[in-house]
Coordinates of C-alpha atoms in Angstrom, one line a residue:
X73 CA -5.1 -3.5 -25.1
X74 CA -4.4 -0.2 -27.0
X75 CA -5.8 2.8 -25.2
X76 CA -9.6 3.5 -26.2
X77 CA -11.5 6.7 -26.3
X78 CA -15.0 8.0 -26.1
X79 CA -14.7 11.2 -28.0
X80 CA -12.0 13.5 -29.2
X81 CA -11.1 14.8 -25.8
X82 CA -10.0 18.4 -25.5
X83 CA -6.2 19.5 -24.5
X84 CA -8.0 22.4 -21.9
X85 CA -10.8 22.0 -20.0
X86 CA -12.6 24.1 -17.3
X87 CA -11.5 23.7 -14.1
X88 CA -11.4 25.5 -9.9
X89 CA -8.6 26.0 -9.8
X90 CA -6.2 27.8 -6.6
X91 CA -4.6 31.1 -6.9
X92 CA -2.0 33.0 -4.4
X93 CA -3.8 34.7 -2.1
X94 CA -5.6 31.6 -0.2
X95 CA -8.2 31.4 -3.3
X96 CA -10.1 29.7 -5.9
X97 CA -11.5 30.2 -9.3
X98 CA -12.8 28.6 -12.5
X99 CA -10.0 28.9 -14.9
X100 CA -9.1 27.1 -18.4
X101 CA -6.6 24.4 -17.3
X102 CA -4.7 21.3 -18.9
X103 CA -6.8 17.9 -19.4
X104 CA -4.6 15.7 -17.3
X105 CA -2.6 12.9 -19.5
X106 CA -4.0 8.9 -19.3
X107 CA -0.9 7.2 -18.1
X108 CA -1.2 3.1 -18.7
X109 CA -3.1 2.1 -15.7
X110 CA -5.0 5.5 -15.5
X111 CA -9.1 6.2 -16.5
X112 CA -9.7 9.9 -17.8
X113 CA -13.8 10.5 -16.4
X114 CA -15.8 13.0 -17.8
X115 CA -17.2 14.3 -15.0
X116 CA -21.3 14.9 -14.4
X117 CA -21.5 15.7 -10.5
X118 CA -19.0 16.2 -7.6
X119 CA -20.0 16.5 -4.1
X120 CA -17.8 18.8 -1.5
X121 CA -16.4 17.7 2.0
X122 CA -14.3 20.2 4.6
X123 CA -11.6 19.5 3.6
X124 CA -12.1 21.3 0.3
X125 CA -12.6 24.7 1.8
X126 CA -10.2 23.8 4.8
X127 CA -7.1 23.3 2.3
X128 CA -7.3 26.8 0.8
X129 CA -7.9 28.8 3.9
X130 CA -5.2 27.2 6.1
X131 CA -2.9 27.3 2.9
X132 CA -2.4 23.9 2.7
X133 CA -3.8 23.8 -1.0
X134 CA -0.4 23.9 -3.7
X135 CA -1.0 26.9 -6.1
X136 CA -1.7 25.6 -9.7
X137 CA -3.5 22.5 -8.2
X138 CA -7.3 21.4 -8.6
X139 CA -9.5 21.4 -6.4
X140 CA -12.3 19.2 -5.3
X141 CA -11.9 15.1 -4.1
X142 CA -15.4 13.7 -5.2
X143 CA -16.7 13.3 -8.1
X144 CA -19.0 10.8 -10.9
X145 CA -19.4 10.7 -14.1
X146 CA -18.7 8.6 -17.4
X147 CA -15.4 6.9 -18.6
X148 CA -13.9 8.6 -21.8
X149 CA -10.6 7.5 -22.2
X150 CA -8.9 4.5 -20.6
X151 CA -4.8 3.7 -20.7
X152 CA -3.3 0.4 -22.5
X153 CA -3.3 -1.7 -19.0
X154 CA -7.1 -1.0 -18.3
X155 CA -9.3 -3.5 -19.1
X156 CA -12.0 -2.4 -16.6
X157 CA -13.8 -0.1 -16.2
X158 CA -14.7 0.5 -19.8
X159 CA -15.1 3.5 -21.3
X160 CA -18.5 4.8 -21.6
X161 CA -19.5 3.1 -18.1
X162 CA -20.7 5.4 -15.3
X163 CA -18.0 5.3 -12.3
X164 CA -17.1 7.4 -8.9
X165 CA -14.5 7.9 -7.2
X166 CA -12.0 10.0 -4.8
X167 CA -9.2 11.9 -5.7
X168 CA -7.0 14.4 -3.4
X169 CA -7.9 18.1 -4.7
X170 CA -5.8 21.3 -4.2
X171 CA -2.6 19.1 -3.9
X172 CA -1.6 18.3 -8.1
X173 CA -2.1 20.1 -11.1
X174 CA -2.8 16.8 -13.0
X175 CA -5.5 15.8 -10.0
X176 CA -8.5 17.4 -8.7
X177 CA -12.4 16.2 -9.1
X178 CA -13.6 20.3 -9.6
X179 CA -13.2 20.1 -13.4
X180 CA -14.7 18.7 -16.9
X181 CA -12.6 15.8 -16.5
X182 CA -11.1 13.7 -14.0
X183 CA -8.2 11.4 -13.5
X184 CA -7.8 8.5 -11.4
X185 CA -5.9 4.9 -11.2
X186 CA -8.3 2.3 -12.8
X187 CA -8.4 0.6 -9.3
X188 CA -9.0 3.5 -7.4
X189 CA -12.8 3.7 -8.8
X190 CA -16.0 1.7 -8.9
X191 CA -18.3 1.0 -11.5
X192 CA -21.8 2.0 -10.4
X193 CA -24.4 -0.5 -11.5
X194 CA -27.4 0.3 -13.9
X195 CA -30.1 1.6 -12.4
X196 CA -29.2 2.2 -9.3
X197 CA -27.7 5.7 -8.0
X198 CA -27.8 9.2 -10.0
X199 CA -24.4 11.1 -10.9
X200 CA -24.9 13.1 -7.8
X201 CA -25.9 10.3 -5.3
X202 CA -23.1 8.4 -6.6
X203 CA -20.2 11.4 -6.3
X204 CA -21.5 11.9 -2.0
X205 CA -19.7 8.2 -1.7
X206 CA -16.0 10.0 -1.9
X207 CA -14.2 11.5 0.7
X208 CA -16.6 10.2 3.9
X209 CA -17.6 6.8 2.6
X210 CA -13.3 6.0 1.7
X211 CA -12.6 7.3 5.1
X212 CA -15.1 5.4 7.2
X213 CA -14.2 2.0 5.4
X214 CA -10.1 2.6 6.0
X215 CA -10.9 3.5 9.4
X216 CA -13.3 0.4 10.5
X217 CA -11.5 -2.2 8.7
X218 CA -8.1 -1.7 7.6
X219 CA -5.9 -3.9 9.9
X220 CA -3.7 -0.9 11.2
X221 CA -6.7 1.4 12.1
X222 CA -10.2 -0.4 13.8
X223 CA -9.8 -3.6 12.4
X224 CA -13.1 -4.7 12.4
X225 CA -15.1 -7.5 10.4
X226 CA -15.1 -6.3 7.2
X227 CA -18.3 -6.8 4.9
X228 CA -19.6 -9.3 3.7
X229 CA -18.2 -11.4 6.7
X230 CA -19.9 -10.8 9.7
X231 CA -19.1 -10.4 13.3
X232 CA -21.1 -11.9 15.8
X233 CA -23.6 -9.7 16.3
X234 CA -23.0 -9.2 19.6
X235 CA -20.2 -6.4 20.1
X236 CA -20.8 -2.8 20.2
X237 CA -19.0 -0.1 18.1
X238 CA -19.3 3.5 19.6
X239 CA -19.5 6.0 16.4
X240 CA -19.6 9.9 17.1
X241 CA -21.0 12.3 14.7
X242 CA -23.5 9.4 13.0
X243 CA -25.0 12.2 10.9
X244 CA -22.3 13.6 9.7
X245 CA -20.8 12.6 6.3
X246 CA -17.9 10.2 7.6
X247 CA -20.2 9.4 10.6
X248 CA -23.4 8.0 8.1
X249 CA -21.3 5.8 5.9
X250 CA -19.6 4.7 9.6
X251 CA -23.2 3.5 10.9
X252 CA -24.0 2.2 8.0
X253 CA -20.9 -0.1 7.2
X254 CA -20.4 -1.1 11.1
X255 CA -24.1 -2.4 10.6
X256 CA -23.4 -4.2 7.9
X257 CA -20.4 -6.1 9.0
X258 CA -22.7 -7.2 11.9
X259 CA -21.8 -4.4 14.8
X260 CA -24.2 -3.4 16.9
X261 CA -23.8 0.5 16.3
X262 CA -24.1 2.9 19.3
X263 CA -23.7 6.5 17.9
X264 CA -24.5 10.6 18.7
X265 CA -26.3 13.4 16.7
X266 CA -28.6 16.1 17.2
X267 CA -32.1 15.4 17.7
X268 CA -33.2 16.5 14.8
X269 CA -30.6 13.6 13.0
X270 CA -32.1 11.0 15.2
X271 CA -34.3 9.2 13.1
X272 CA -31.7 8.8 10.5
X273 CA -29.3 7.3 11.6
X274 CA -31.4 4.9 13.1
X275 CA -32.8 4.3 9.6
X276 CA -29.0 3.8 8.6
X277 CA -28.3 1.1 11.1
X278 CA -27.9 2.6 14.6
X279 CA -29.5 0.1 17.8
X280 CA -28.9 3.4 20.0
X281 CA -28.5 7.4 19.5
X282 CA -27.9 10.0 21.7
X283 CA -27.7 13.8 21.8
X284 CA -24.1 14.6 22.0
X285 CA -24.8 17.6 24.2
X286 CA -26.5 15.7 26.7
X287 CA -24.1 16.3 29.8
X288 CA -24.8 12.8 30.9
X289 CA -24.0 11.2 26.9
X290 CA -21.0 9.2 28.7
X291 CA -23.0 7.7 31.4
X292 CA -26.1 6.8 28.9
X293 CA -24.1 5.5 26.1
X294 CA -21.9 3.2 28.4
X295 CA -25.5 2.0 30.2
X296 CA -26.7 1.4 27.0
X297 CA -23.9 -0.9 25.9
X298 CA -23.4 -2.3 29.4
X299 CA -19.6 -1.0 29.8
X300 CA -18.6 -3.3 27.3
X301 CA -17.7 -0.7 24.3
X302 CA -13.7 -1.6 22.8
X303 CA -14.2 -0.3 19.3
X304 CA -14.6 3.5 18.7
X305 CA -14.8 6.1 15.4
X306 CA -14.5 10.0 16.1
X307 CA -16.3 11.2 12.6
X308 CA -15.9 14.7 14.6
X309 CA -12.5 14.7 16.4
X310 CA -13.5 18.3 17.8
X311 CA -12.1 18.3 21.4
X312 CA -15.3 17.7 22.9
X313 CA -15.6 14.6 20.3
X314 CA -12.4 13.1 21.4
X315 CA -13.1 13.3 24.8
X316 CA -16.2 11.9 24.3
X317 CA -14.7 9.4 22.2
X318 CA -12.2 7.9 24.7
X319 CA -14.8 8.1 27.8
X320 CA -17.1 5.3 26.2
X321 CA -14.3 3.1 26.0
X322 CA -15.0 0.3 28.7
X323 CA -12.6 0.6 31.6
X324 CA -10.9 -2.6 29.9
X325 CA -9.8 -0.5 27.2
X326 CA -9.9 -0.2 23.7
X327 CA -9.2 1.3 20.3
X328 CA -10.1 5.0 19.2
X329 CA -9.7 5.9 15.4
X330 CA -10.1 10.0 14.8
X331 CA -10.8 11.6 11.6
X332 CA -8.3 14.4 12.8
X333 CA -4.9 14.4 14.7
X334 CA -5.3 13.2 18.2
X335 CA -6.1 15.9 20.6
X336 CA -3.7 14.3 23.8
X337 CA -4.6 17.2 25.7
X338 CA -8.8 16.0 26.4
X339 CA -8.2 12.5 28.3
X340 CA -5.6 10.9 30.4
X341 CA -6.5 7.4 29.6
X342 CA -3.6 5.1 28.8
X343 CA -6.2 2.4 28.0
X344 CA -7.5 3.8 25.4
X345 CA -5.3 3.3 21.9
X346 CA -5.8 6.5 20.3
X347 CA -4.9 7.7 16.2
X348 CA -6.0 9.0 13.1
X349 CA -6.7 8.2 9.8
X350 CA -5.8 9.9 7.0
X351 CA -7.5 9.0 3.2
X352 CA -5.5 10.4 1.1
X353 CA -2.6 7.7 1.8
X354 CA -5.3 5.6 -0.1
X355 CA -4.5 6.9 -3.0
X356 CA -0.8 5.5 -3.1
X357 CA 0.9 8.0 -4.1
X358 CA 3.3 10.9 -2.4
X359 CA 2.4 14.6 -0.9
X360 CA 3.3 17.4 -0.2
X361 CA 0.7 19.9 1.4
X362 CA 2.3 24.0 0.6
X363 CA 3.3 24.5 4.3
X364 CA 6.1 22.1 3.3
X365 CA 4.3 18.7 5.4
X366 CA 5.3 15.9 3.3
X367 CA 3.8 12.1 3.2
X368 CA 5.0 9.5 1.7
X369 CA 2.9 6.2 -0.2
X370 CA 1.9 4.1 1.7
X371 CA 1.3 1.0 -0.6
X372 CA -0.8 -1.3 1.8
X373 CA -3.5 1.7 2.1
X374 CA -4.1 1.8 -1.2
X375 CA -3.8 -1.7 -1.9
X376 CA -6.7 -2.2 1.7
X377 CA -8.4 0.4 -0.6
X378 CA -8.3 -1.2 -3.8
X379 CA -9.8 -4.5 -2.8
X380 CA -12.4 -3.1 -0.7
X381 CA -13.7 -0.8 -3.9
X382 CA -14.5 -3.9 -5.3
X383 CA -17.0 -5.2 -3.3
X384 CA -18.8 -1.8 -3.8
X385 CA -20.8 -1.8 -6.5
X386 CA -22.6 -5.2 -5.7
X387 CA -23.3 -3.5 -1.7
X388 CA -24.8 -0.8 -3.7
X389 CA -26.6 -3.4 -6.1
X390 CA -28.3 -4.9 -3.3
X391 CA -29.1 -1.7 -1.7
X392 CA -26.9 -2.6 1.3
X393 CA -25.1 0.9 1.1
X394 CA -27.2 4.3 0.6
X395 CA -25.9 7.3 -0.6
X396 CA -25.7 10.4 1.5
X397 CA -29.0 13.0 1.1
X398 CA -28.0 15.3 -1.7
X399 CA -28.2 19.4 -1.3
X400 CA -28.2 20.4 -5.0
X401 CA -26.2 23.5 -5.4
X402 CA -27.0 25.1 -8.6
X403 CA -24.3 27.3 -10.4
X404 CA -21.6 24.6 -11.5
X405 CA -18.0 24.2 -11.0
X406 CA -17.9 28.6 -10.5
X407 CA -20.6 27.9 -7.4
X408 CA -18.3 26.0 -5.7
X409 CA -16.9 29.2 -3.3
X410 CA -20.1 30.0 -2.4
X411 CA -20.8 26.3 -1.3
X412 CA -17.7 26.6 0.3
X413 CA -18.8 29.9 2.4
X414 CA -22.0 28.2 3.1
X415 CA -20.3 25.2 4.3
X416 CA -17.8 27.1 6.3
X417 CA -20.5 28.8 8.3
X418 CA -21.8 25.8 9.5
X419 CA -24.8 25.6 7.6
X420 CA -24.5 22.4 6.4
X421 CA -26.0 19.5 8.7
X422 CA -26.8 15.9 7.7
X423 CA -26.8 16.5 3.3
X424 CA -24.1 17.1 1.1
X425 CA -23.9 19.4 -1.7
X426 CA -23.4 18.4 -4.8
X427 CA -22.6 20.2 -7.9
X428 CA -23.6 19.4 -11.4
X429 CA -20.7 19.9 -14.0

């Protein structure tokens, strides 16, 4: 089919963009071209995750690149292979900011693979619920049920409803969209938060919470799951988190997944099968962060990915998956380094913020 478009679409747009000097700022930059399999979004919200502000202090981020991973908004231009989504329809999706010039989700427009989004169904989820289900709701899905990570039942099959999965960090971004698909895929889901985060992550799925500072967290959540826990998620991967993490484990063993490179230094179990996942091989396509660190595709990530995407917009049809709690930053795309000093802080707890474009 030829390539369709929903308005004249502008050669520059508007976009954060990173500078020398471990910075970013709002700056005219090129609309990125629609290659054949490609969807060009006009973006209406993105939503901001760590790793935004993390890539431009430790100066991973590639100078030129855009910034940003999660965004929503409406389909404006679609290439000749793409026969869905359609332009006009309202989709979301992930993208890997401060990396490409021709790829970042902090400007007017947006562009992804065709495959890599998800069409969000009428009447369901705003622009900015829909852009929180990025970063954190990609990562907790490769790292539960892609074959070389957790492994798990994925939805709508069920396990048996009898097996534990041990989640740390339930309220946080990565850790909510955990609890909430482990739950769905018929885990019973034994996770940590503060106090304050209990009741929500119970509301998300959880048969058990407890405070992660507890001394005694170890000893309560293996009571609580009579010793028998084999599947764990670090949404944390702090030290204390992967310590934490690989104690739980029953003394038969198991399998860890962390959402940051394995700590070997905070347990001397050998039981324990402990790595990390990483979402931006999702995306199928090569890296290279500015210290030089390089990654290759890895095809069968993004092709996991691609199928699971598509099961997505009927779970959030039938209300099976809910969207993170927004924290509505006002101020636009040239907010975004204040949200990013707010963030750093450690300010943020249980929301995320969301920017309107």
């Amino acid at each position: 089919m030829p390539s369709t478009t929903m308005h004249e679409v502008p050669k520059i747009m508007k976009a954060l963009v990173v500078l020398s000097g471990n910075r970013v700022e709002v700056t005219e930059h090129p609309v990125p071209e629609v290659r054949e399999g490609d969807i060009l979004v006009k973006t209406v919200a993105v939503a901001q995750n760590p790793t935004d502000w993390k890539f431009v202090d430790t100066g991973r981020a590639n100078i030129g690149s855009v910034s940003g991973c999660d965004w929503s908004g409406f389909v404006v231009k679609t290439g000749t292979n793409v026969t869905s989504p359609r332009v006009g329809q309202h989709v979301a999706g992930f993208v890997m900011g401060s990396t490409f010039a021709d790829s970042g989700a902090y400007g007017d427009y947006v562009r992804t693979p065709a495959e890599l989004s998800w069409v969000v169904p009428d009447g369901t989820l705003s622009h900015e619920e829909a852009a929180t289900m990025g970063c954190a709701f990609w990562t907790a899905a490769q790292a539960l049920f892609h074959p070389t990570r957790l492994g798990l039942v994925e939805p709508p099959a069920k396990a048996s409803g009898e097996e534990w999965v041990y989640i740390h960090g339930g309220s946080s971004s990565v850790g909510q969209f955990g609890v909430q698909l482990a739950a769905l895929a018929g885990y019973k889901v034994i996770t940590t938060a503060s106090q304050r985060n209990f009741d929500l992550v119970a509301s998300l799925g959880a048969s058990a919470v407890f405070d992660y500072n507890d001394p005694d967290v170890v000893k309560k959540v293996k009571a609580a799951a009579g010793d028998s826990i084999q599947f764990a998620f670090d949404a944390v991967s702090s030290a204390d988190a992967q310590a934490i993490s690989a104690a739980v484990i029953a003394l038969t063993g198991g399998k860890l997944i962390h959402v940051l490179p394995v700590n070997t230094a905070v347990t001397s179990r050998t039981d324990v099968e402990r790595s990390y996942t990483l979402i931006y091989t999702s995306l199928g396509r090569e890296f290279t962060y500015a210290t030089g660190q390089h990654w290759p595709a890895v095809p069968e990530d993004k092709e996991h990915m691609v199928q699971f995407l598509k099961k997505v917009p009927q779970l959030v049809k039938e209300g099976k998956i809910k969207p993170l709690p927004v924290k509505l930053w006002e101020g636009g795309l040239a907010a975004i380094p204040e949200g990013f000093k707010y963030m750093k802080e450690g300010k943020v707890s249980a929301v995320k913020i969301v920017y309107r474009v």
